[in-house]
Short mmCIF file of C-alpha atoms and ligand atoms in Angstrom, two decimals:
data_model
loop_
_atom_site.label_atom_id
_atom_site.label_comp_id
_atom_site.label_asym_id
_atom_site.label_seq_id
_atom_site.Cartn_x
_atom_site.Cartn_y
_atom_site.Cartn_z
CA UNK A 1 93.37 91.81 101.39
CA UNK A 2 94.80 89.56 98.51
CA UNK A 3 98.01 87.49 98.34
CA UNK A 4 100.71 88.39 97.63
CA UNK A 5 100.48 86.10 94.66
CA UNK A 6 97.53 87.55 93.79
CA UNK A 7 98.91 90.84 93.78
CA UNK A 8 102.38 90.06 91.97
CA UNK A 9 99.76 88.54 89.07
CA UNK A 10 97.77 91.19 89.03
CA UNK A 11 100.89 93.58 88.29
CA UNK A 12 101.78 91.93 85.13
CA UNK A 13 97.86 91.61 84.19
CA UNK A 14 97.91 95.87 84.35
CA UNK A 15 101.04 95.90 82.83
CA UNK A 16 99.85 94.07 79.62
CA UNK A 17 97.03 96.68 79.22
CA UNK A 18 99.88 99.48 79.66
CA UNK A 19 102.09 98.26 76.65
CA UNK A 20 101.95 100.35 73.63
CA UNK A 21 102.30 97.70 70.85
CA UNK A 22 102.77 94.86 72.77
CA UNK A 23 105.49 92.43 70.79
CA UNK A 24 103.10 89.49 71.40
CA UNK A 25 99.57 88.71 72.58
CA UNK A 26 100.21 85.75 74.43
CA UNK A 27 102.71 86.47 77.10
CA UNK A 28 99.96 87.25 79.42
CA UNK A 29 98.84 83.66 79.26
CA UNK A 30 102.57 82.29 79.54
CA UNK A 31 103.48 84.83 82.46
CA UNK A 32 99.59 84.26 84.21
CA UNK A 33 101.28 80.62 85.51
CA UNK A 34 103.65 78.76 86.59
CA UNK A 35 105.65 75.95 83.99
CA UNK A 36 106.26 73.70 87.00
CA UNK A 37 105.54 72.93 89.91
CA UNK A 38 107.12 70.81 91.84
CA UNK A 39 106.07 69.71 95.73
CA UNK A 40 107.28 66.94 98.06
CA UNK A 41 108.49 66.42 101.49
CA UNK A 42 112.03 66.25 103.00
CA UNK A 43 112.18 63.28 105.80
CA UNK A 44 115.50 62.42 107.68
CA UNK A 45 116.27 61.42 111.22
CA UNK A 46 116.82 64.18 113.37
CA UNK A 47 119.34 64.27 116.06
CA UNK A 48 116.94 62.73 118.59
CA UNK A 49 116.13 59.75 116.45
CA UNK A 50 112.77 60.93 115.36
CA UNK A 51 111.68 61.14 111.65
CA UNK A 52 111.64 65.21 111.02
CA UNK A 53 109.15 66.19 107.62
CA UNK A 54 108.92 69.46 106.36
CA UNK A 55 106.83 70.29 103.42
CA UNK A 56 109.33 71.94 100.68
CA UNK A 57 108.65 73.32 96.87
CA UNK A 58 110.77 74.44 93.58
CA UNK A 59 108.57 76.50 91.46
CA UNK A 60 109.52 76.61 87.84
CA UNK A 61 107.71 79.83 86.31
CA UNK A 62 108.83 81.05 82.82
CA UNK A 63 112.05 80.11 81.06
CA UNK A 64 111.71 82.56 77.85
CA UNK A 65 114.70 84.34 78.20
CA UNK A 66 117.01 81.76 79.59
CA UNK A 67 117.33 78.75 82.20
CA UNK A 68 115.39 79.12 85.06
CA UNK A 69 117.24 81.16 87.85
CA UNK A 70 115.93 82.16 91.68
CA UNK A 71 117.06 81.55 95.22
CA UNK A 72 115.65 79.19 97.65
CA UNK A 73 114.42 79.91 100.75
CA UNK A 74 114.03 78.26 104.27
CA UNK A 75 111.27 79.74 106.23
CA UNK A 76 108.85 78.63 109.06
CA UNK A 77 106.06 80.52 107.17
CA UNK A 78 106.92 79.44 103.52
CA UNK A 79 104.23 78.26 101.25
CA UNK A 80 103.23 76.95 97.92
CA UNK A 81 101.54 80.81 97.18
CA UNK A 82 104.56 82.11 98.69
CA UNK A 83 107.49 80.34 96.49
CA UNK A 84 104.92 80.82 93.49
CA UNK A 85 104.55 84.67 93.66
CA UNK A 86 108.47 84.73 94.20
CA UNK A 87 109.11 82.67 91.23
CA UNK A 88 107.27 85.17 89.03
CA UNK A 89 108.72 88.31 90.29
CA UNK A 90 112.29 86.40 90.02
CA UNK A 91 111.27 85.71 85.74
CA UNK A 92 110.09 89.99 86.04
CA UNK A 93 113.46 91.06 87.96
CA UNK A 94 115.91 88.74 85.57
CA UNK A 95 114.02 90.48 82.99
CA UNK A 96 114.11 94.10 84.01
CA UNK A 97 118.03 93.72 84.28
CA UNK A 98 118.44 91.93 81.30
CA UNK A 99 120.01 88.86 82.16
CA UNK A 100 119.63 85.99 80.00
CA UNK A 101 117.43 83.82 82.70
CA UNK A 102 114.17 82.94 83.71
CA UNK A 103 112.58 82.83 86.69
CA UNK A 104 111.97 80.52 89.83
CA UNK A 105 112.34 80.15 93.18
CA UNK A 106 112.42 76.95 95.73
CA UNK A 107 111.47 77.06 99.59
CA UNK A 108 111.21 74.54 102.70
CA UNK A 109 108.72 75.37 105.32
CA UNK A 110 111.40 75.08 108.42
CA UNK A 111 112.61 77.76 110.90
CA UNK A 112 116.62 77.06 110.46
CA UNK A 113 117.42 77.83 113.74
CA UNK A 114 115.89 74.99 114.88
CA UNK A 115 117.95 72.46 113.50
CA UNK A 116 121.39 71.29 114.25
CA UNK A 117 124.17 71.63 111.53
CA UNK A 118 123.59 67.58 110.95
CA UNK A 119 120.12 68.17 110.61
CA UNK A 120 120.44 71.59 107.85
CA UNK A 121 122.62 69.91 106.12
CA UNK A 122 120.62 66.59 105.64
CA UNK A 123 117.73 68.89 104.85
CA UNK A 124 120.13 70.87 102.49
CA UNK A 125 121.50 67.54 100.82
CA UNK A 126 117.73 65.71 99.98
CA UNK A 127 116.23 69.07 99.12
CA UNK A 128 118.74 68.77 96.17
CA UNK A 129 117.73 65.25 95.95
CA UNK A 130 114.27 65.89 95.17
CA UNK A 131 114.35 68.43 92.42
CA UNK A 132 117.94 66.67 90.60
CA UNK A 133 116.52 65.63 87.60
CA UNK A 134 114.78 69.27 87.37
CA UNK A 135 117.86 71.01 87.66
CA UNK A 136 121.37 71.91 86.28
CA UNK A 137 123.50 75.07 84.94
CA UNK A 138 121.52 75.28 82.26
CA UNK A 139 117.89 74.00 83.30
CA UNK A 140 117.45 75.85 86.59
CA UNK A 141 119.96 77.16 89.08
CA UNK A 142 118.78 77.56 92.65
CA UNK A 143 120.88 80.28 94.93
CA UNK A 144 120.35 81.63 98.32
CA UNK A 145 117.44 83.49 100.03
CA UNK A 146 115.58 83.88 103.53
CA UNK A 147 117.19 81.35 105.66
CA UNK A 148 119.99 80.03 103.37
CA UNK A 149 123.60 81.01 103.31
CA UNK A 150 127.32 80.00 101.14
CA UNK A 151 127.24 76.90 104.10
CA UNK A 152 124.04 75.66 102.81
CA UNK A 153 124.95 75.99 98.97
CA UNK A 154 127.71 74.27 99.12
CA UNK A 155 126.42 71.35 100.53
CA UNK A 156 123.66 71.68 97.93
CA UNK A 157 126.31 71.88 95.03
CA UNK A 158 128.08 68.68 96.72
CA UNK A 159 125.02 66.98 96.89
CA UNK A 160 124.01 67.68 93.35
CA UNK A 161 127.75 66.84 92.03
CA UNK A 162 127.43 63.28 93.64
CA UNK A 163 124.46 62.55 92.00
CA UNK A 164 125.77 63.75 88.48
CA UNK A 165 129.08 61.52 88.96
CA UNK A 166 131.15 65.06 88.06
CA UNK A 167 131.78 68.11 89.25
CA UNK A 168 129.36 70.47 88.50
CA UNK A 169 129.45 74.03 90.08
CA UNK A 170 127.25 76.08 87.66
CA UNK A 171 124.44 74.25 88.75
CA UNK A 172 124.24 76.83 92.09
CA UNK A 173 125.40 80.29 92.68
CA UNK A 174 126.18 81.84 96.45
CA UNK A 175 128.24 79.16 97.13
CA UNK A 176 131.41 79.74 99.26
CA UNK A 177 134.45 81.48 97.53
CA UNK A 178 136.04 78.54 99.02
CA UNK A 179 133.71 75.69 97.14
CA UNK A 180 134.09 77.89 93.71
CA UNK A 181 131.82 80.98 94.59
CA UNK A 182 132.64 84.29 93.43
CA UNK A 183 133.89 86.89 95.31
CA UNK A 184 131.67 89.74 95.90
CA UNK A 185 128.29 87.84 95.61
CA UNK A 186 127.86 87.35 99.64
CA UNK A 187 127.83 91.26 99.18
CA UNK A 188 126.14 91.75 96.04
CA UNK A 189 122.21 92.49 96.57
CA UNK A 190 123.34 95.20 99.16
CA UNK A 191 125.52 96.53 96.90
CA UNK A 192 123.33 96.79 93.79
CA UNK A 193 120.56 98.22 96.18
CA UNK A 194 123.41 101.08 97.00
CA UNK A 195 124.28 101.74 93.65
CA UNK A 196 120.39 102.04 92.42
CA UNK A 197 119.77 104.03 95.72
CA UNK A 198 123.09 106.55 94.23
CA UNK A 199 121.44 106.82 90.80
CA UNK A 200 117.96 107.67 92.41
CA UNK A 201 119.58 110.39 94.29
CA UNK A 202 121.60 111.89 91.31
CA UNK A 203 118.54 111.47 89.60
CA UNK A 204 116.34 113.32 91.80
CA UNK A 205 118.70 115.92 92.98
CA UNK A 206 117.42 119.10 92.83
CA UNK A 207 113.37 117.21 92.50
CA UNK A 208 113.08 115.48 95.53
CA UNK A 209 113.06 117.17 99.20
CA UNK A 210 115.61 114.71 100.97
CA UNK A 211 114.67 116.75 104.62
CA UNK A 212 118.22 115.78 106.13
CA UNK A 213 121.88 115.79 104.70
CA UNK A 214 123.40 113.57 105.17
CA UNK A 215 120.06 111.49 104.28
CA UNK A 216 118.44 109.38 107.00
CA UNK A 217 118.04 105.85 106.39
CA UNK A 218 116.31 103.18 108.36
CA UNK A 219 116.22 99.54 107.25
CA UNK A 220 113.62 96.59 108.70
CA UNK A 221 116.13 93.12 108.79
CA UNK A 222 119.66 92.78 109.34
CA UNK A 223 120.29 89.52 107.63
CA UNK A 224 122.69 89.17 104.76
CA UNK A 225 120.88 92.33 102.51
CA UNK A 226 119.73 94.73 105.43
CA UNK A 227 123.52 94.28 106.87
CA UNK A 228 125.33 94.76 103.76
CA UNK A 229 123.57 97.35 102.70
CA UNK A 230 123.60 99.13 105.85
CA UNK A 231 127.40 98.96 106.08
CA UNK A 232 127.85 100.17 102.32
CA UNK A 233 125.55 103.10 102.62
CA UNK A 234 126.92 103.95 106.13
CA UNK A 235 130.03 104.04 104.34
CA UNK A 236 129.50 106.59 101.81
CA UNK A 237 128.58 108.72 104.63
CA UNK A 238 124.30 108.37 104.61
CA UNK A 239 123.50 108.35 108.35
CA UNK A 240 121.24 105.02 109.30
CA UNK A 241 118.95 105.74 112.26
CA UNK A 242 117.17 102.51 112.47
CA UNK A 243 117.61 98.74 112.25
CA UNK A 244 115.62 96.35 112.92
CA UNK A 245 115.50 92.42 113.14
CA UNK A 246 113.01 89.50 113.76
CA UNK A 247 113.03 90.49 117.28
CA UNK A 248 112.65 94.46 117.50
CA UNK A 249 114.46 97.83 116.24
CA UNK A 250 116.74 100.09 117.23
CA UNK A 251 116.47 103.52 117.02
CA UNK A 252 118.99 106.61 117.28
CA UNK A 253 118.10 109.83 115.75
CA UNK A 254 121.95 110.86 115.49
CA UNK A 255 123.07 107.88 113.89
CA UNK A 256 123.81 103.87 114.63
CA UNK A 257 127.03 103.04 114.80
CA UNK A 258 126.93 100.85 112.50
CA UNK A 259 130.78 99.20 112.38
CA UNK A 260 130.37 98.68 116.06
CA UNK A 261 127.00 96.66 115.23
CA UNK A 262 128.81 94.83 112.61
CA UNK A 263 131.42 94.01 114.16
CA UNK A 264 129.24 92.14 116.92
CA UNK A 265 127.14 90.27 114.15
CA UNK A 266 130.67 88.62 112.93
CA UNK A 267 132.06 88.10 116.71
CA UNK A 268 128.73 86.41 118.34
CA UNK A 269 126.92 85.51 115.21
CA UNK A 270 124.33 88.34 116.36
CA UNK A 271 120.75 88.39 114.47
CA UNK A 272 121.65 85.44 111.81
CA UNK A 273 121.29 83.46 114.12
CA UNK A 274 119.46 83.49 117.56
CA UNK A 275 122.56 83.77 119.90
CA UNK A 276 122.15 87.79 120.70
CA UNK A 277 119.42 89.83 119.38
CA UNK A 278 120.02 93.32 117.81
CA UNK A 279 119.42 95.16 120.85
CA UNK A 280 121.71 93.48 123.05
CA UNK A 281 124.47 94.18 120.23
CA UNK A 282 123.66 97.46 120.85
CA UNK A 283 123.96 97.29 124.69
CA UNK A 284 121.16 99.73 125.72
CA UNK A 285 122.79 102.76 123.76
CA UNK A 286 120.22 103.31 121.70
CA UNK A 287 116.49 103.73 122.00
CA UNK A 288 114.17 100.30 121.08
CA UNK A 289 111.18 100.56 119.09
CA UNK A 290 109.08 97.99 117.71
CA UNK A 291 109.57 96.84 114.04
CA UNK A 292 105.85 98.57 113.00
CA UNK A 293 107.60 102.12 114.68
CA UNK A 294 110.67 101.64 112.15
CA UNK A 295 108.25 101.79 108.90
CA UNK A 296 106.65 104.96 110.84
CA UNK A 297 109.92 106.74 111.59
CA UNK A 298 110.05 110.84 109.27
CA UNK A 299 113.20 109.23 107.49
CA UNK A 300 114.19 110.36 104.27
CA UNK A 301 114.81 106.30 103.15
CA UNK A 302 112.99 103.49 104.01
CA UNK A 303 114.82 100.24 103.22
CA UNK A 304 112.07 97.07 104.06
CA UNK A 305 114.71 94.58 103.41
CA UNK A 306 113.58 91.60 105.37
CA UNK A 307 110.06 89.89 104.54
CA UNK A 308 107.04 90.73 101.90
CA UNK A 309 103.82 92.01 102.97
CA UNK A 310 105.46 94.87 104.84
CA UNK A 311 103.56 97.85 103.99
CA UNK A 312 100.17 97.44 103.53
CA UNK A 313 96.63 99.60 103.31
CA UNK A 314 96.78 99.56 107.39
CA UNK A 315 100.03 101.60 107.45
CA UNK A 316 100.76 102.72 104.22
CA UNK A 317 98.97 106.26 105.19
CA UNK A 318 101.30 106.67 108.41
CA UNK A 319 103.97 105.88 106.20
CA UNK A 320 106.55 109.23 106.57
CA UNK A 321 109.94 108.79 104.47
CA UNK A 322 110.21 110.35 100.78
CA UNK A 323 111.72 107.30 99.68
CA UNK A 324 110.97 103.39 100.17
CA UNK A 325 113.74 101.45 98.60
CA UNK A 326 112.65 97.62 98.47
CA UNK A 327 115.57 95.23 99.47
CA UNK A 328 112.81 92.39 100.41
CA UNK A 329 110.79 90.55 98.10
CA UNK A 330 107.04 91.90 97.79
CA UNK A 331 107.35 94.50 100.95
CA UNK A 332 104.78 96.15 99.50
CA UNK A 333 101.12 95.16 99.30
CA UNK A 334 99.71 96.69 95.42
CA UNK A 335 96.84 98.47 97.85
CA UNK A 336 99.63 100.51 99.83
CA UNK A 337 101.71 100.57 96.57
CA UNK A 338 98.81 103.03 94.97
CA UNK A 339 98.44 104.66 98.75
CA UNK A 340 102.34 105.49 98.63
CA UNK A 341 101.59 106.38 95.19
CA UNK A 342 98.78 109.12 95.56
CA UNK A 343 100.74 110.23 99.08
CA UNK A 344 104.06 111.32 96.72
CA UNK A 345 105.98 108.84 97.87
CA UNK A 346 108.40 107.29 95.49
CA UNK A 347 108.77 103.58 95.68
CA UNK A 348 112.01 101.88 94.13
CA UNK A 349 110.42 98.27 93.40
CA UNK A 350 112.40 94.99 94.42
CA UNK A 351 112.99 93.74 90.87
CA UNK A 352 115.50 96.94 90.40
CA UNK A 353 116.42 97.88 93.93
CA UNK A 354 117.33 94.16 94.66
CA UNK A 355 118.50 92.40 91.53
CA UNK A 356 122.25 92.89 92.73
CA UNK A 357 121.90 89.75 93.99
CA UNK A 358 121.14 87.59 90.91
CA UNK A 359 123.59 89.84 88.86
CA UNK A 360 125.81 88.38 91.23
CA UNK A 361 124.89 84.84 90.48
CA UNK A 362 125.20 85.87 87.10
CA UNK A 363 128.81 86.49 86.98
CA UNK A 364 129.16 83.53 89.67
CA UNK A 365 127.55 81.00 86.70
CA UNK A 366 129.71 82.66 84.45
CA UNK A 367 133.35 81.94 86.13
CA UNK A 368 131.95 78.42 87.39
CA UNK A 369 131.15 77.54 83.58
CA UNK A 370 134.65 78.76 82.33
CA UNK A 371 136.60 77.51 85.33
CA UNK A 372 137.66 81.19 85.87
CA UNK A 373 138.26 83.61 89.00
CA UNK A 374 138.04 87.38 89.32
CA UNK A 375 138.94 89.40 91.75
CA UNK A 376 136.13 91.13 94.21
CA UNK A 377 136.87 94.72 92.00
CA UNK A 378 136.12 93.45 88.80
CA UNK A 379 132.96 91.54 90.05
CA UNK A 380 131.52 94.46 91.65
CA UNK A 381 132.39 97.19 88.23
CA UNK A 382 130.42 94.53 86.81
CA UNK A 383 127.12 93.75 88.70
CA UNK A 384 127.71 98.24 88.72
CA UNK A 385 127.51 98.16 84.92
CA UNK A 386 124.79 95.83 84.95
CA UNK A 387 122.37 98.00 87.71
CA UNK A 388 123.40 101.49 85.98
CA UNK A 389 122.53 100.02 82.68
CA UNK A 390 118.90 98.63 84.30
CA UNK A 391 118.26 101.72 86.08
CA UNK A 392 118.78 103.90 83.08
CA UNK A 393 116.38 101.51 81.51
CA UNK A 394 113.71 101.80 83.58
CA UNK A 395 114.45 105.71 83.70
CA UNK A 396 113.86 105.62 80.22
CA UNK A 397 110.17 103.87 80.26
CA UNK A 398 109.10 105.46 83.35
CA UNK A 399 109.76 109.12 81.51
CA UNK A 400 108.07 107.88 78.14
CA UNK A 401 105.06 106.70 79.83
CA UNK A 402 104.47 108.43 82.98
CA UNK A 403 104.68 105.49 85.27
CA UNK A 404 105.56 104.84 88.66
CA UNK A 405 108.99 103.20 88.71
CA UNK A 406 107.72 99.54 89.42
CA UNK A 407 104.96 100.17 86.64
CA UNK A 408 108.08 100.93 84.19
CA UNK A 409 110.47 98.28 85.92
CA UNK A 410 107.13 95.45 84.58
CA UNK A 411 106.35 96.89 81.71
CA UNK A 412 109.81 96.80 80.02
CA UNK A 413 110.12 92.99 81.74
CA UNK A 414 106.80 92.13 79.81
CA UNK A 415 107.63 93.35 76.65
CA UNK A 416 111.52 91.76 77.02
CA UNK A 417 109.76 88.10 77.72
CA UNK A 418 107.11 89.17 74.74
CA UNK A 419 109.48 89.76 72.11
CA UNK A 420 111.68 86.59 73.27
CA UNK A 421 108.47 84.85 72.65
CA UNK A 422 107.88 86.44 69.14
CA UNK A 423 111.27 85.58 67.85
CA UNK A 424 110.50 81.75 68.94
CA UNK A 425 107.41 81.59 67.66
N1 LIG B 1 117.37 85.16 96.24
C1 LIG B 1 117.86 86.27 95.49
C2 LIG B 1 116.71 87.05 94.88
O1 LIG B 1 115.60 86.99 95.34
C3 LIG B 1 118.93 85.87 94.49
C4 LIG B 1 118.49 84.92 93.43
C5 LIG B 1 119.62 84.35 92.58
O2 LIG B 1 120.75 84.78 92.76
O3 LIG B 1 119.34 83.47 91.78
O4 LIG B 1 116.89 87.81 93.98
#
């Protein structure tokens, strides 16, 4: 099986061959590697007086169409291959939306919840140490991820203000509304993934055999993007059957209630953290299943919204919804891509289905830049604009071509990063 680096890279190598009249022959070689890598170690005392190390990374990929932009994650299982591949499909999803970025993306190998607030937040504070010379509004501007939160950004935004002697809060998005974040960006990627999932739909209509009405959803993770999204589409009255976290899934054929799940999450800090597990929240009123059983279940949506390598070519054949709508970050090997592909089943890629999120950050840089405020409304119209306008898009190239919709979502990237790189040259 390759790596999911391997994989992301070999996407954009296919998708070169694919252009008709590609803008300019060497964006292959730009997009093939990194711009910067950059690799240390974070030391501090930990609360027990012992010196705690974690290896951590900021990956730099491609800045063609703007200053570098991606979140950063903290993750026991994070690696250099990891934060690379993510860093390239971050420079493909600013590109498929249109937003004038590049791409990159920043990790420490840690599991969170094993540190104390003192200890995240020392972490939080040299991480930013490390990479401040790399880094700024318009040089690269880290945001949340796996692991991360509005907590953790604003210590990072402190951090990085201290060193540069001012005030500086474009230099990180997904910070608290409190420490000059924007409203609606905790919400954002969940959002954009409902409006893209609405378009699909509308889209589809009459095309695709959605088995139930209302639809049946079932997401994997229930962290900021599975839990927004489930509450948003729950809302405009799809019926989620299945959630699942780090620990298991739940599994109801008539419906979750989903408010009453929520409402635990806030109240005992269920599933962000390791306090209460999903299926205690749900008190034994639901069936459990394991996390593999979830990806299984005849839905008519599957949202993998927690971790890449998800579906692969051992269960991309048992695979049963119509629809797999990627909230997650690679969930999808490129072997069970083409098996989901030659099955019928349609795959909405991450670079559309989740790029609510960095829209978000988008309008976030913008207000921190100006020193202005909008209200939630008029954030959310606008990441809306923004993810209509990008599906449309990739509507567009996917009907000219043929394509699947990731093949259309990378080949309009490419050729946006080629002809930035023609009108440089
Ligand atoms: N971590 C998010 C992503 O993978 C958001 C990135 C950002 O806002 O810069 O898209």
């Amino acid at each position: 099986m390759s790596t999911f680096l391997e994989n992301t890279q070999k996407i954009v190598e296919d998708t070169v061959k694919i252009i008709p009249d590609l803008p300019n022959s060497d964006v292959l070689s730009r997009l093939k590697k990194p711009d910067r890598i950059l690799e240390f170690e974070i030391e501090f005392q930990g609360d027990d007086g012992t010196v705690k190390k974690f290896p951590a990374w900021r990956v730099q990929w491609n800045n063609t169409l703007g200053p570098y932009k991606g979140g950063v994650r903290f993750h026991q299982d994070s690696s250099k291959d990891e934060v690379m591949a993510l860093a390239l499909l971050m420079t493909i999803k600013n590109a498929v939306v249109g937003l004038p970025y590049g791409g990159a993306k920043g990790a420490v190998r840690v599991d969170p919840r094993s540190l104390s607030q003192r200890e995240l937040k020392l972490l939080s504070r040299e991480y930013v140490r490390k990479i401040f010379e790399y880094i700024g509004p318009d040089k690269d501007v880290p945001a949340p991820d796996v692991g991360t939160s509005p907590e953790i950004m604003d210590w990072m935004v402190d951090e990085y203000s201290i060193l540069a002697g001012h005030w500086e809060p474009a230099a990180f998005t997904g910070k608290s509304v409190e420490k000059g974040g924007s409203r609606g960006r905790d919400i954002a990627t969940g959002f954009g993934g409902f409006i893209i999932l609405r378009e699909f739909l509308k889209f589809r209509n009459s095309k695709l055999e959605i088995r139930n009405s209302p639809p049946k959803v079932a997401i994997q993770g229930f962290g900021n993007v599975g839990a927004n999204f489930a509450k948003i589409v729950h809302q405009n009255g799809l019926k989620i059957v299945a959630l699942s976290d780090s620990k298991g899934a739940i599994y109801n054929p008539d419906g979750l209630d989903v408010e009453e799940l929520l409402k635990i999450q806030k109240e005992r800090g269920v599933l962000n953290n390791t306090k209460c597990s999903l299926e205690e929240a749900a008190g034994g009123k639901c069936k459990t299943i394991s996390n593999e059983e979830l990806l299984e279940l005849g839905v008519d949506i599957l949202v993998p919204a927690a971790l890449e390598n998800q579906i692969t070519e051992n269960n991309a054949g048992t695979i049963r919804a119509n629809v797999v709508l990627e909230l997650a970050n690679g969930p999808t090997t490129e072997e069970a891509d083409r098996i989901l592909e030659r099955r019928g089943i349609e795959v909405i890629p991450d670079i559309l289905a989740n790029s609510g999120g960095v829209a978000g950050s988008y309008f976030e840089w913008l207000q921190s830049k100006e020193q202005k405020w909008w209200d939630e409304e008029t954030v959310l119209k606008k990441i809306e604009e923004v993810m209509n306008g990008a599906f449309v898009d990739v509507k567009k190239t996917k009907e000219e071509l043929n394509l699947s919709w990731r093949k259309a979502a990378y080949v309009m990237a490419t050729k946006r990063v080629a002809e930035a790189m023609k009108k440089a040259a």
